[in-house]
Structures are given as structure tokens and as C-alpha cells.
Amino acid sequence: MANSDQSSDPTVQLREYVARGGYGPGAKLPPERKLTDDLGLSRSTLRKALDVLEREGVIWRHVGRGTFVSQDTEVEPPDALVDLGRKLTPFRMMRARVAIEPAIAREAAINASAEDIAQMEMAQQAAYSAETWRAYEKQDDLLHRAVAEAADNPLLLYLFDQLNQVRRAVAMGNVTRRTARPSREHVSFAEHEVLVAAIRNHDPQAAYEAMRTHLRSVSARLFEVG
Amino acid sequence: MANSDQSSDPTVQLREYVARGGYGPGAKLPPERKLTDDLGLSRSTLRKALDVLEREGVIWRHVGRGTFVSQDTEVEPPDALVDLGRKLTPFRMMRARVAIEPAIAREAAINASAEDIAQMEMAQQAAYSAETWRAYEKQDDLLHRAVAEAADNPLLLYLFDQLNQVRRAVAMGNVTRRTARPSREHVSFAEHEVLVAAIRNHDPQAAYEAMRTHLRSVSARLFEVG
DNA sequence: CACTCCGAATTGGTCGACCAATATCTACCA
DNA sequence: TGGTAGATATTGGTCGACCAATTCGGAGTG
């Protein structure tokens, strides 16, 4: 069924292919070679159209795996952030976290309100009872953001959020986990305890150190030369 | 002078070509065929890089006429940043600077190249000979940004730029200056010296302390209860 | 002098062919 | 049974070659 779409614009053609093909969110599109056949386009032209759709956030690509339709719920971060995430190495991303987040934790220790601390403890508890790594990571995110909120500085919170968006855009490759689900003995739990305790005691230096230690340990586990 | 740029990324290669070629706003770039020769790229690859710059609004193209550098090099900060700057108090803004910039200075001390340091020294010299406070502030900006660049981490540089845009948007009210023009004895000069020296010596801790001291001193002068 | 037309210069777009990088599957072996 | 190495599938990126569309200037003509 080659060249079934009449439109001359390859992007429109591809869009219609996706729409008419009934590919829901998360569905895997055919490989590029098949798409070139179906649409009657060369690979270069097809890839340019795919680039457009990817920039718009309609699809999502990954080498070796394929091309997928995005979940339509997610909001698309600005181009600049996506670009940054694409060319930033995971190492540099972690390096930035180690530089920035301890400074924020220090401010949090100074300014944290009772509610802020309650928020952190809640995330901590939820992390403990997380059944999957995915759920754990979500709570980990929430804990770190609660710390940023506790700093009581909209600018710092904004910068933290920017950092986080880039973090999510960075391709982390295969993070291999040793266990099926987070265990109680997972090092991060203890490190989080220390961090929250320091903030609870309004001890800026301790909070700074705790966050720094925690992120360095995460970093070490990520990049260990196994 | 083919392939004079070392970078592997065609886009940055092209960016550097434009920057180093001294093409001001409105200037006409060489035709694509010449660019491919100068940069050692194929036309497809070059055009992809040109696409990126055009999307960013850096250049402007038209069939039959050529490629031109855009007029408005001034990037307008997004509404979100202006908003943030409007409701942020100068005190909190400075607080964020004191938190973030020392951490960046530490990274700079670790990663600074000879060029980075030369850049800082240039800004320093220019600040010394500044005739007006306005000119001085511009060089001060450049020095701080040179430090951020020296950190050799695009994410940190991005965050610094965001911080800076908010800083500019913050209403600083009447900053009363005691002298008509920056004097040699202005405290910041000495503080900058210490900072650059620390980075030159690749001493992270000293650079961290120097930046922190400097910003706290700026902060103290701003908010002193006269 | 004014007008027309043609050709050169320039960007726009497509094509097909490579090879590289990454992920997944499979067959084999201990 | 479990793990490892190699084969296979898939996207990433570059290259050089076409031809089309548009602009601009200059040669030729009245």
C-alpha cells in the first residue's frame, strides 16, 4: 500500500499515518524501513518528519528499541531543556546535582517550616513501603522537591525544577538494579534519614553535608566501574 | 582553512564560525557551498545545523538571497522569569546567588582551562578601567559568567544564566553609590582578585570561599541598614 | 533610456548509500 | 538451569548527488 497518502508534505503524511494507524499512547510504530515503504519516502525525508514529531513531543525514539507514541498527558518542556538533556552526559548532570542541591539543603535547614518537614517525612515513609523501583523513585523525587520547597526561596525552587526537568531528559541508559524492589537496607534510606534529621534540627552545615554525601553515593553507584 | 573547528558537533561548529567570523546583526553569511568547504561538512549536515540556528532565531534564510544573521540578538526572557523577578525580593535573590554561585565557582576551579582564566582576567582588567558604574557592572557580569563557563558543565551554565535573567528582572530600587565612578579601592576588586587567583591555582575550596565571601559582602552593602 | 529576458547565484527538498551506536533476542555451553 | 557471547533489529548521523524554486543583475533590444 505504498504512497497511500496523497499529501505532498512528508510531515503531514506521517501524522496521518500515525492517526489512521490507530497507534495509541505508548504504541510502537513500525521501524523506519517499513515506514519508508508504506509512505513512499526516502529514509532521509522520513527521518526529517520524525524529527518534527519528536520535537513536538508526539513520538519518542530510542536507538535499538524503536519509535513510540508519547503519552498525551505529559507536558512538553521547552526546547532548550530537551536539547540540554540530549547532549548532557549523565556524569555532568550528576555533577551539577552534587554542586547545587547541597546548597539548597543548607537553605532548607535554615528556613524549613513544620509543614515542610512533615512533607519530607511523608515522602520518606512512602519510599519505605514502595513496592517497585518506579514508585520509589517517585517518592525520592518528592522528598528532594520538599527540601527545595523548604528553602523558602522561589528562585531556588525554580532553579531546582529546571535542574529536575533536564535530569528527566537525560538518557540514563540501563540503570541496572540489583534487587527486584527497594529493600530496607538500601543505602539511600539511611542517607535520607540523616538529611531530614539535619533539616529538622535546623543544622545548615549538617544538611549540606548530608545532601552532598547522599548524592555522591548515588553518583558512585551509577558510575561504578563494575 | 578547511575543518578549522575541532568540535565534532556540526551545530557548535557552525555557531563558532559565525561568532569568530565577526558577523554582526544583519550580516550576510557565505553561501552554503562555501560554508561546506570552510567547515568541512557535507551540505546535508550543514543544512541540518543551519536549521537548528534558524529555529533558534539566530539566523534568517531566504531562497535566492542568502543566509543572514538576525537583527535582535537580545533574547527576551520568558514570561515566567519576568514574573519570578517581579515578585522576588532582592534579599531572596541575593540569598540564592550566595547559595548557588560558590558551588559553581568550586567546579570552575576544578575544570577551568587557560582560555577560561584569560577570559576572567580580561573582564577584571576592563572592570578596573571602567569609567562608569554601568560599564563596571557589565564587566562584573562578564567575570561571573566566565566563572560559570569555566565550570565546563552546560547544565550549570544554563542554571547560572537563568539565575542571571531573574536577577536582572528583580527591581533593585535605588542602589545608591557613594562615588561617581568605581574607585580602585572598591572592595569588590580585591575580592575578585582572590577569586580568580583561587581558580587559577585550581583550588576548589578557596574558590568556593572566595565567591561566597564576595557575594556576602555585596549583599551586606546592599542591605546595610544605613 | 526603459524594458524584457535570460542566466548565474542561492536556498529548498529529496534520494539512496554507508557505517556507528544501542537494544534485544537466540543459541550455545558449562 | 543459568549465563554469556554473538547475531539481529533498530535508530543516529554523515555523505554526495540530483533537481526545483526564488532572487538578482546584466546583456540585449526597442
Coordinates of C-alpha atoms (C1' of nucleotides) in Angstrom, one line a residue:
Chain A
M1 CA 0.0 0.0 0.0
A2 CA 2.8 2.3 -0.9
N3 CA 2.2 6.0 -1.2
S4 CA -1.4 5.8 0.1
D5 CA -1.3 9.3 1.4
Q6 CA -1.7 12.0 -1.2
S7 CA -0.3 14.9 0.8
S8 CA 2.9 16.3 -0.5
D9 CA 4.2 17.4 2.9
P10 CA 6.0 14.4 4.4
T11 CA 5.3 15.6 8.0
V12 CA 1.5 15.7 7.3
Q13 CA 1.8 12.4 5.6
L14 CA 3.5 10.8 8.6
R15 CA 1.0 12.4 11.0
E16 CA -1.9 11.0 9.1
Y17 CA -0.2 7.6 9.1
V18 CA 0.0 7.6 12.8
A19 CA -3.5 8.9 13.3
R20 CA -5.1 6.5 10.9
G21 CA -3.0 3.5 12.0
G22 CA -4.7 3.6 15.4
Y23 CA -1.5 3.9 17.3
G24 CA -2.5 4.8 20.9
P25 CA -0.2 6.3 23.5
G26 CA 2.8 4.0 24.1
A27 CA 2.3 2.0 21.0
K28 CA 5.3 1.1 18.9
L29 CA 5.5 2.4 15.4
P30 CA 6.9 0.3 12.6
P31 CA 10.6 0.6 12.0
E32 CA 11.9 3.3 9.7
R33 CA 12.5 0.9 6.9
K34 CA 8.9 -0.2 6.8
L35 CA 7.6 3.4 7.1
T36 CA 9.6 4.4 4.1
D37 CA 7.9 1.7 2.1
D38 CA 4.4 2.5 3.5
L39 CA 4.8 6.2 2.9
G40 CA 6.8 6.1 -0.3
L41 CA 9.5 8.3 1.2
S42 CA 13.3 8.0 1.4
R43 CA 14.8 7.5 4.8
S44 CA 16.2 11.0 5.0
T45 CA 12.9 12.6 4.3
L46 CA 11.1 10.3 6.7
R47 CA 13.6 11.0 9.4
K48 CA 13.2 14.7 9.0
A49 CA 9.4 14.3 9.5
L50 CA 10.1 12.1 12.5
D51 CA 12.4 14.8 13.9
V52 CA 9.5 17.3 13.7
L53 CA 7.1 15.0 15.5
E54 CA 9.7 14.2 18.1
R55 CA 10.3 17.9 18.8
E56 CA 6.6 18.3 19.2
G57 CA 6.6 15.5 21.7
V58 CA 4.2 13.4 19.7
I59 CA 6.6 10.5 19.4
W60 CA 9.6 9.2 21.3
R61 CA 12.6 7.4 19.8
H62 CA 15.4 5.3 21.1
V63 CA 18.2 3.5 19.3
G64 CA 17.9 -0.2 19.2
R65 CA 14.3 -0.1 20.5
G66 CA 12.2 1.7 18.1
T67 CA 9.8 4.6 17.8
F68 CA 6.8 5.0 20.2
V69 CA 3.8 7.3 20.5
S70 CA 4.0 9.5 23.6
Q71 CA 1.6 9.6 26.5
D72 CA -0.5 12.6 25.6
T73 CA -0.8 13.7 29.2
E74 CA 2.8 14.8 29.7
V75 CA 3.6 18.4 29.3
E76 CA 6.4 19.2 27.0
P77 CA 9.4 21.1 28.5
P78 CA 10.8 23.9 26.4
D79 CA 13.2 23.0 23.5
A80 CA 16.2 24.4 25.3
L81 CA 15.8 22.0 28.1
V82 CA 15.3 19.0 25.9
D83 CA 18.3 20.0 23.9
L84 CA 20.4 20.3 27.0
G85 CA 19.2 16.9 28.3
R86 CA 20.1 15.3 25.0
K87 CA 23.7 16.5 24.8
L88 CA 24.4 16.4 28.6
T89 CA 26.2 13.3 29.8
P90 CA 24.7 11.6 32.9
F91 CA 28.0 12.3 34.6
R92 CA 27.8 16.0 34.1
M93 CA 24.2 16.0 35.2
M94 CA 25.0 14.3 38.5
R95 CA 28.0 16.7 38.9
A96 CA 25.5 19.6 38.7
R97 CA 23.2 18.0 41.2
V98 CA 26.1 17.4 43.6
A99 CA 27.0 21.1 43.2
I100 CA 23.6 22.6 43.5
E101 CA 21.4 20.5 45.8
P102 CA 23.5 20.6 48.9
A103 CA 23.4 24.4 48.8
I104 CA 19.7 24.3 48.6
A105 CA 19.6 21.8 51.5
R106 CA 21.5 24.3 53.6
E107 CA 18.9 27.0 53.0
A108 CA 16.2 24.4 53.7
A109 CA 17.7 23.7 57.1
I110 CA 17.6 27.4 57.9
N111 CA 14.1 28.1 56.7
A112 CA 12.1 24.8 56.9
S113 CA 8.7 25.1 58.5
A114 CA 6.9 22.3 60.4
E115 CA 4.8 21.6 57.3
D116 CA 7.9 21.3 55.1
I117 CA 9.3 18.8 57.4
A118 CA 6.1 16.8 57.6
Q119 CA 6.1 16.7 53.8
M120 CA 9.6 15.2 53.8
E121 CA 8.7 12.6 56.4
M122 CA 5.7 11.6 54.4
A123 CA 7.7 11.1 51.3
Q124 CA 10.2 9.1 53.3
Q125 CA 7.5 6.8 54.7
A126 CA 6.1 6.3 51.3
A127 CA 9.5 5.4 49.9
Y128 CA 10.0 2.8 52.6
S129 CA 6.8 1.0 51.6
A130 CA 7.4 1.3 47.8
E131 CA 6.8 -2.0 46.1
T132 CA 8.6 -1.1 42.9
W133 CA 11.7 0.9 41.9
R134 CA 9.4 3.2 39.9
A135 CA 7.3 4.0 42.9
Y136 CA 10.4 4.5 45.0
E137 CA 11.9 7.0 42.5
K138 CA 8.7 9.0 42.6
Q139 CA 8.9 9.3 46.3
D140 CA 12.6 10.1 46.1
D141 CA 11.7 13.0 43.7
L142 CA 9.1 14.2 46.1
L143 CA 11.5 14.2 49.0
H144 CA 14.1 16.2 47.1
R145 CA 11.5 18.7 46.0
A146 CA 10.2 19.0 49.5
V147 CA 13.7 20.0 50.5
A148 CA 13.8 22.6 47.7
E149 CA 10.4 24.0 48.8
A150 CA 11.6 24.2 52.4
A151 CA 14.4 26.6 51.3
D152 CA 11.6 29.2 51.1
N153 CA 13.0 30.9 48.1
P154 CA 11.0 30.9 44.8
L155 CA 14.2 31.4 42.8
L156 CA 16.0 28.4 44.3
L157 CA 12.8 26.3 43.8
Y158 CA 12.6 27.4 40.2
L159 CA 16.2 26.5 39.5
F160 CA 15.7 23.1 41.2
D161 CA 12.7 22.4 39.0
Q162 CA 14.7 23.3 35.9
L163 CA 17.5 21.0 37.0
N164 CA 15.0 18.3 37.5
Q165 CA 13.5 18.7 34.1
V166 CA 16.9 18.3 32.5
R167 CA 17.6 15.4 34.7
R168 CA 14.5 13.6 33.4
A169 CA 15.5 14.4 29.8
V170 CA 19.0 12.9 30.2
A171 CA 19.3 9.4 28.8
M172 CA 20.4 7.4 31.7
G173 CA 20.8 4.2 29.7
N174 CA 20.4 1.0 31.5
V175 CA 20.3 1.5 35.2
T176 CA 20.7 -2.0 36.4
R177 CA 19.2 -2.6 39.8
R178 CA 20.4 -5.5 41.9
T179 CA 17.2 -6.3 43.5
A180 CA 13.6 -6.5 42.3
R181 CA 12.3 -3.9 44.7
P182 CA 13.9 -1.4 47.1
S183 CA 15.0 -3.2 50.3
R184 CA 15.0 -1.7 53.7
E185 CA 18.8 -1.9 53.7
H186 CA 19.0 0.3 50.6
V187 CA 21.7 2.8 51.4
S188 CA 19.7 5.8 50.4
F189 CA 17.2 5.2 53.2
A190 CA 19.8 5.8 55.8
E191 CA 21.2 8.8 53.9
H192 CA 17.7 10.3 53.7
E193 CA 17.3 9.9 57.4
V194 CA 20.4 11.8 58.1
L195 CA 19.3 14.6 55.7
V196 CA 15.9 15.0 57.1
A197 CA 17.2 14.9 60.7
A198 CA 19.6 17.7 59.9
I199 CA 16.9 19.8 58.5
R200 CA 14.6 19.0 61.4
N201 CA 17.4 20.2 63.8
H202 CA 17.9 23.3 61.7
D203 CA 21.5 22.5 61.2
P204 CA 22.6 24.0 57.9
Q205 CA 26.1 22.6 57.7
A206 CA 24.9 19.0 58.6
A207 CA 22.1 19.3 56.0
Y208 CA 24.6 20.4 53.4
E209 CA 26.9 17.6 54.2
A210 CA 24.1 15.0 54.3
M211 CA 22.8 16.0 50.8
R212 CA 26.3 16.0 49.4
T213 CA 27.1 12.6 50.8
H214 CA 23.9 11.2 49.6
L215 CA 24.3 12.5 46.0
R216 CA 27.9 11.4 45.9
S217 CA 26.9 8.0 46.9
V218 CA 24.1 7.9 44.3
S219 CA 26.7 9.1 41.8
A220 CA 29.2 6.5 42.8
R221 CA 26.7 3.7 42.4
L222 CA 25.7 5.0 39.0
F223 CA 29.1 5.2 37.6
E224 CA 30.9 2.5 39.4
V225 CA 33.3 0.7 37.1
G226 CA 31.7 -2.7 37.6
Chain B
M1 CA 41.2 26.7 6.0
A2 CA 39.0 23.7 5.9
N3 CA 37.9 22.0 9.0
S4 CA 39.5 24.6 11.3
D5 CA 37.0 23.9 14.1
Q6 CA 37.7 20.9 16.1
S7 CA 34.3 20.3 17.6
S8 CA 32.5 17.2 16.4
D9 CA 29.1 18.7 16.8
P10 CA 28.3 20.4 13.5
T11 CA 25.9 22.9 15.2
V12 CA 28.5 24.2 17.6
Q13 CA 31.0 24.2 14.8
L14 CA 28.7 26.5 12.8
R15 CA 28.0 28.6 15.8
E16 CA 31.7 29.2 16.4
Y17 CA 32.2 30.0 12.7
V18 CA 29.5 32.7 13.0
A19 CA 30.9 34.0 16.3
R20 CA 34.5 34.1 15.2
G21 CA 33.7 35.4 11.8
G22 CA 32.6 38.6 13.2
Y23 CA 29.2 38.6 11.5
G24 CA 27.1 41.3 13.2
P25 CA 23.3 41.5 13.1
G26 CA 22.1 41.8 9.5
A27 CA 25.3 40.5 8.0
K28 CA 25.2 38.0 5.2
L29 CA 26.8 34.7 5.7
P30 CA 28.7 33.0 2.9
P31 CA 26.6 30.7 0.7
E32 CA 26.1 27.1 1.8
R33 CA 28.7 25.8 -0.7
K34 CA 31.4 27.9 0.8
L35 CA 30.4 27.0 4.3
T36 CA 30.6 23.3 3.5
D37 CA 34.2 23.9 2.3
D38 CA 35.2 26.1 5.3
L39 CA 33.7 23.8 7.9
G40 CA 34.5 20.5 6.2
L41 CA 30.9 19.3 6.2
S42 CA 28.6 17.9 3.6
R43 CA 25.7 20.1 2.6
S44 CA 23.1 17.9 4.3
T45 CA 24.9 18.1 7.6
L46 CA 25.5 21.8 7.3
R47 CA 21.8 22.4 6.4
K48 CA 20.7 20.5 9.5
A49 CA 22.9 22.8 11.6
L50 CA 21.5 25.8 9.8
D51 CA 18.0 24.5 10.6
V52 CA 18.8 24.5 14.3
L53 CA 20.1 28.0 14.2
E54 CA 17.2 29.2 12.2
R55 CA 14.7 27.6 14.7
E56 CA 16.6 29.4 17.5
G57 CA 16.2 32.7 15.6
V58 CA 19.9 33.3 15.3
I59 CA 19.8 33.3 11.5
W60 CA 17.4 34.0 8.8
R61 CA 17.3 32.4 5.3
H62 CA 15.6 33.1 2.0
V63 CA 15.9 31.3 -1.3
G64 CA 17.9 33.1 -3.9
R65 CA 19.1 35.8 -1.5
G66 CA 21.2 34.0 1.1
T67 CA 21.6 33.5 4.9
F68 CA 21.7 36.4 7.3
V69 CA 22.3 36.9 11.0
S70 CA 19.1 38.1 12.8
Q71 CA 18.7 41.6 14.0
D72 CA 17.5 41.0 17.5
T73 CA 20.4 39.3 19.3
E74 CA 18.8 40.2 22.6
V75 CA 16.9 37.2 23.9
E76 CA 13.8 38.1 25.6
P77 CA 13.4 36.3 28.9
P78 CA 10.2 34.1 29.1
D79 CA 7.3 35.5 31.0
A80 CA 7.8 33.0 33.8
L81 CA 11.2 34.5 34.6
V82 CA 10.0 38.1 34.4
D83 CA 7.1 37.1 36.8
L84 CA 9.5 35.5 39.1
G85 CA 11.8 38.5 39.1
R86 CA 8.8 40.8 39.8
K87 CA 7.7 39.0 42.9
L88 CA 11.1 38.0 44.2
T89 CA 12.5 40.3 46.9
P90 CA 16.1 41.5 46.3
F91 CA 17.0 39.8 49.5
R92 CA 15.9 36.4 48.4
M93 CA 17.6 36.9 45.0
M94 CA 20.9 37.6 46.7
R95 CA 20.3 34.7 49.0
A96 CA 20.0 32.4 46.0
R97 CA 23.2 33.8 44.5
V98 CA 25.1 33.2 47.7
A99 CA 23.8 29.6 47.7
I100 CA 24.4 28.8 44.0
E101 CA 27.4 30.7 42.7
P102 CA 30.0 29.5 45.2
A103 CA 29.2 25.9 44.2
I104 CA 29.7 26.8 40.6
A105 CA 33.0 28.5 41.4
R106 CA 34.2 25.3 43.0
E107 CA 33.5 23.4 39.8
A108 CA 35.3 26.2 37.9
A109 CA 38.4 25.8 40.0
I110 CA 38.5 22.1 39.1
N111 CA 37.8 22.4 35.4
A112 CA 39.0 25.9 34.3
S113 CA 41.0 25.9 31.1
A114 CA 43.7 28.5 30.3
E115 CA 41.3 30.3 28.0
D116 CA 38.6 30.5 30.7
I117 CA 41.1 32.1 33.0
A118 CA 42.2 34.5 30.3
Q119 CA 38.6 35.5 29.9
M120 CA 38.3 36.2 33.6
E121 CA 41.4 38.3 33.6
M122 CA 40.2 40.3 30.7
A123 CA 37.0 41.1 32.4
Q124 CA 38.9 42.0 35.5
Q125 CA 41.1 44.5 33.7
A126 CA 38.2 46.0 31.9
A127 CA 36.5 46.5 35.2
Y128 CA 39.5 48.3 36.6
S129 CA 39.4 50.8 33.8
A130 CA 35.6 51.2 33.8
E131 CA 34.6 54.9 33.8
T132 CA 31.1 54.5 34.9
W133 CA 29.2 52.2 37.3
R134 CA 27.2 50.9 34.3
A135 CA 30.4 49.8 32.5
Y136 CA 31.7 48.3 35.7
E137 CA 28.6 46.2 36.2
K138 CA 28.8 44.9 32.7
Q139 CA 32.3 43.7 33.3
D140 CA 31.3 42.3 36.6
D141 CA 28.6 40.3 34.8
L142 CA 31.1 39.0 32.3
L143 CA 33.5 37.9 35.0
H144 CA 30.8 36.0 36.8
R145 CA 29.7 34.4 33.6
A146 CA 33.3 33.5 32.7
V147 CA 33.4 31.6 36.0
A148 CA 30.2 29.7 35.2
E149 CA 31.6 28.8 31.8
A150 CA 34.8 27.6 33.3
A151 CA 32.8 25.0 35.3
D152 CA 32.6 23.1 31.9
N153 CA 29.1 21.9 32.6
P154 CA 26.3 23.1 30.2
L155 CA 23.7 22.5 32.9
L156 CA 25.4 24.6 35.5
L157 CA 25.9 27.3 32.9
Y158 CA 22.2 27.2 31.9
L159 CA 21.2 27.4 35.6
F160 CA 23.5 30.4 36.1
D161 CA 22.0 32.2 33.0
Q162 CA 18.5 31.6 34.4
L163 CA 19.6 33.0 37.7
N164 CA 21.0 36.0 36.0
Q165 CA 17.9 36.7 33.9
V166 CA 15.9 36.7 37.1
R167 CA 18.4 38.9 38.7
R168 CA 18.1 41.5 36.0
A169 CA 14.3 41.4 36.3
V170 CA 14.4 42.0 40.1
A171 CA 13.6 45.6 41.0
M172 CA 16.7 46.7 42.9
G173 CA 15.2 50.0 43.8
N174 CA 17.6 52.8 44.4
V175 CA 21.1 51.5 44.7
T176 CA 22.9 54.5 46.0
R177 CA 26.5 54.6 45.1
R178 CA 28.9 56.6 47.3
T179 CA 31.2 57.6 44.5
A180 CA 30.6 58.9 41.0
R181 CA 32.7 56.1 39.4
P182 CA 34.3 52.8 40.6
S183 CA 37.4 53.6 42.6
R184 CA 40.5 51.3 42.7
E185 CA 39.8 50.8 46.3
H186 CA 36.3 49.4 45.7
V187 CA 36.2 46.2 47.8
S188 CA 35.0 44.0 45.0
F189 CA 38.2 44.4 43.1
A190 CA 40.2 42.7 45.9
E191 CA 37.6 40.0 46.2
H192 CA 37.6 39.3 42.5
E193 CA 41.4 39.0 42.7
V194 CA 41.2 36.4 45.4
L195 CA 38.5 34.5 43.4
V196 CA 40.4 34.4 40.1
A197 CA 43.6 33.5 41.9
A198 CA 41.9 30.6 43.5
I199 CA 40.6 29.4 40.2
R200 CA 44.0 29.9 38.6
N201 CA 45.5 27.7 41.3
H202 CA 42.8 25.1 40.8
D203 CA 41.9 25.3 44.5
P204 CA 38.2 24.4 44.7
Q205 CA 37.7 25.1 48.4
A206 CA 39.4 28.5 48.1
A207 CA 37.3 29.4 45.1
Y208 CA 34.2 28.4 46.9
E209 CA 35.1 30.5 49.9
A210 CA 36.2 33.5 47.7
M211 CA 32.9 33.6 45.8
R212 CA 30.9 33.2 49.0
T213 CA 32.8 36.0 50.7
H214 CA 32.4 38.2 47.7
L215 CA 28.7 37.8 47.4
R216 CA 28.1 38.1 51.1
S217 CA 30.0 41.4 51.0
V218 CA 27.9 42.6 48.1
S219 CA 24.8 41.5 49.9
A220 CA 25.9 43.3 53.1
R221 CA 26.5 46.5 51.2
L222 CA 23.1 46.3 49.5
F223 CA 21.1 45.7 52.6
E224 CA 23.0 47.5 55.2
V225 CA 20.6 49.4 57.5
G226 CA 22.0 52.8 56.7
Chain C
dC1 C1' 16.7 55.5 -21.6
dA2 C1' 13.4 51.9 -20.4
dC3 C1' 12.0 47.3 -20.7
dT4 C1' 12.5 42.3 -21.2
dC5 C1' 14.5 38.2 -20.7
dC6 C1' 17.9 35.0 -19.6
dG7 C1' 21.4 33.1 -16.8
dA8 C1' 24.0 32.9 -12.5
dA9 C1' 23.7 32.6 -7.6
dT10 C1' 21.5 30.8 -3.8
dT11 C1' 18.5 28.2 -0.7
dG12 C1' 14.8 24.2 -0.5
dG13 C1' 14.0 19.5 -0.8
dT14 C1' 14.5 14.5 -1.9
dC15 C1' 17.1 10.4 -2.7
dG16 C1' 19.9 6.3 -1.7
dA17 C1' 24.0 4.5 0.3
dC18 C1' 27.1 3.9 4.0
dC19 C1' 28.7 3.0 8.8
dA20 C1' 28.1 3.7 14.1
dA21 C1' 25.7 3.1 18.4
dT22 C1' 22.5 0.8 21.1
dA23 C1' 19.0 -2.7 22.5
dT24 C1' 17.0 -7.2 22.1
dC25 C1' 16.8 -11.9 21.0
dT26 C1' 19.0 -16.6 20.5
dA27 C1' 21.8 -20.3 20.6
dC28 C1' 25.2 -22.5 22.8
dC29 C1' 27.9 -24.1 26.6
dA30 C1' 29.1 -25.1 31.4
Chain D
dT1 C1' 19.4 -24.3 34.7
dG2 C1' 21.8 -20.1 34.1
dG3 C1' 24.7 -17.1 32.0
dT4 C1' 27.5 -15.4 28.2
dA5 C1' 28.6 -14.3 23.5
dG6 C1' 27.2 -13.4 19.1
dA7 C1' 23.6 -12.4 15.7
dT8 C1' 19.9 -9.4 14.6
dA9 C1' 16.9 -5.3 14.7
dT10 C1' 16.6 -0.6 15.1
dT11 C1' 17.6 4.4 15.4
dG12 C1' 21.6 8.0 14.8
dG13 C1' 24.4 10.5 11.7
dT14 C1' 27.0 11.8 7.5
dC15 C1' 27.8 12.0 2.7
dG16 C1' 27.3 13.4 -2.2
dA17 C1' 24.3 13.8 -5.9
dC18 C1' 20.3 15.4 -8.1
dC19 C1' 16.6 18.9 -9.4
dA20 C1' 13.2 22.8 -8.0
dA21 C1' 12.1 27.5 -6.6
dT22 C1' 13.4 32.1 -6.0
dT23 C1' 16.1 36.3 -6.4
dC24 C1' 19.1 39.4 -8.7
dG25 C1' 21.9 41.5 -12.1
dG26 C1' 23.4 42.3 -16.7
dA27 C1' 23.0 41.8 -21.6
dG28 C1' 20.3 42.7 -25.3
dT29 C1' 16.5 45.2 -27.7
dG30 C1' 13.1 48.6 -28.8

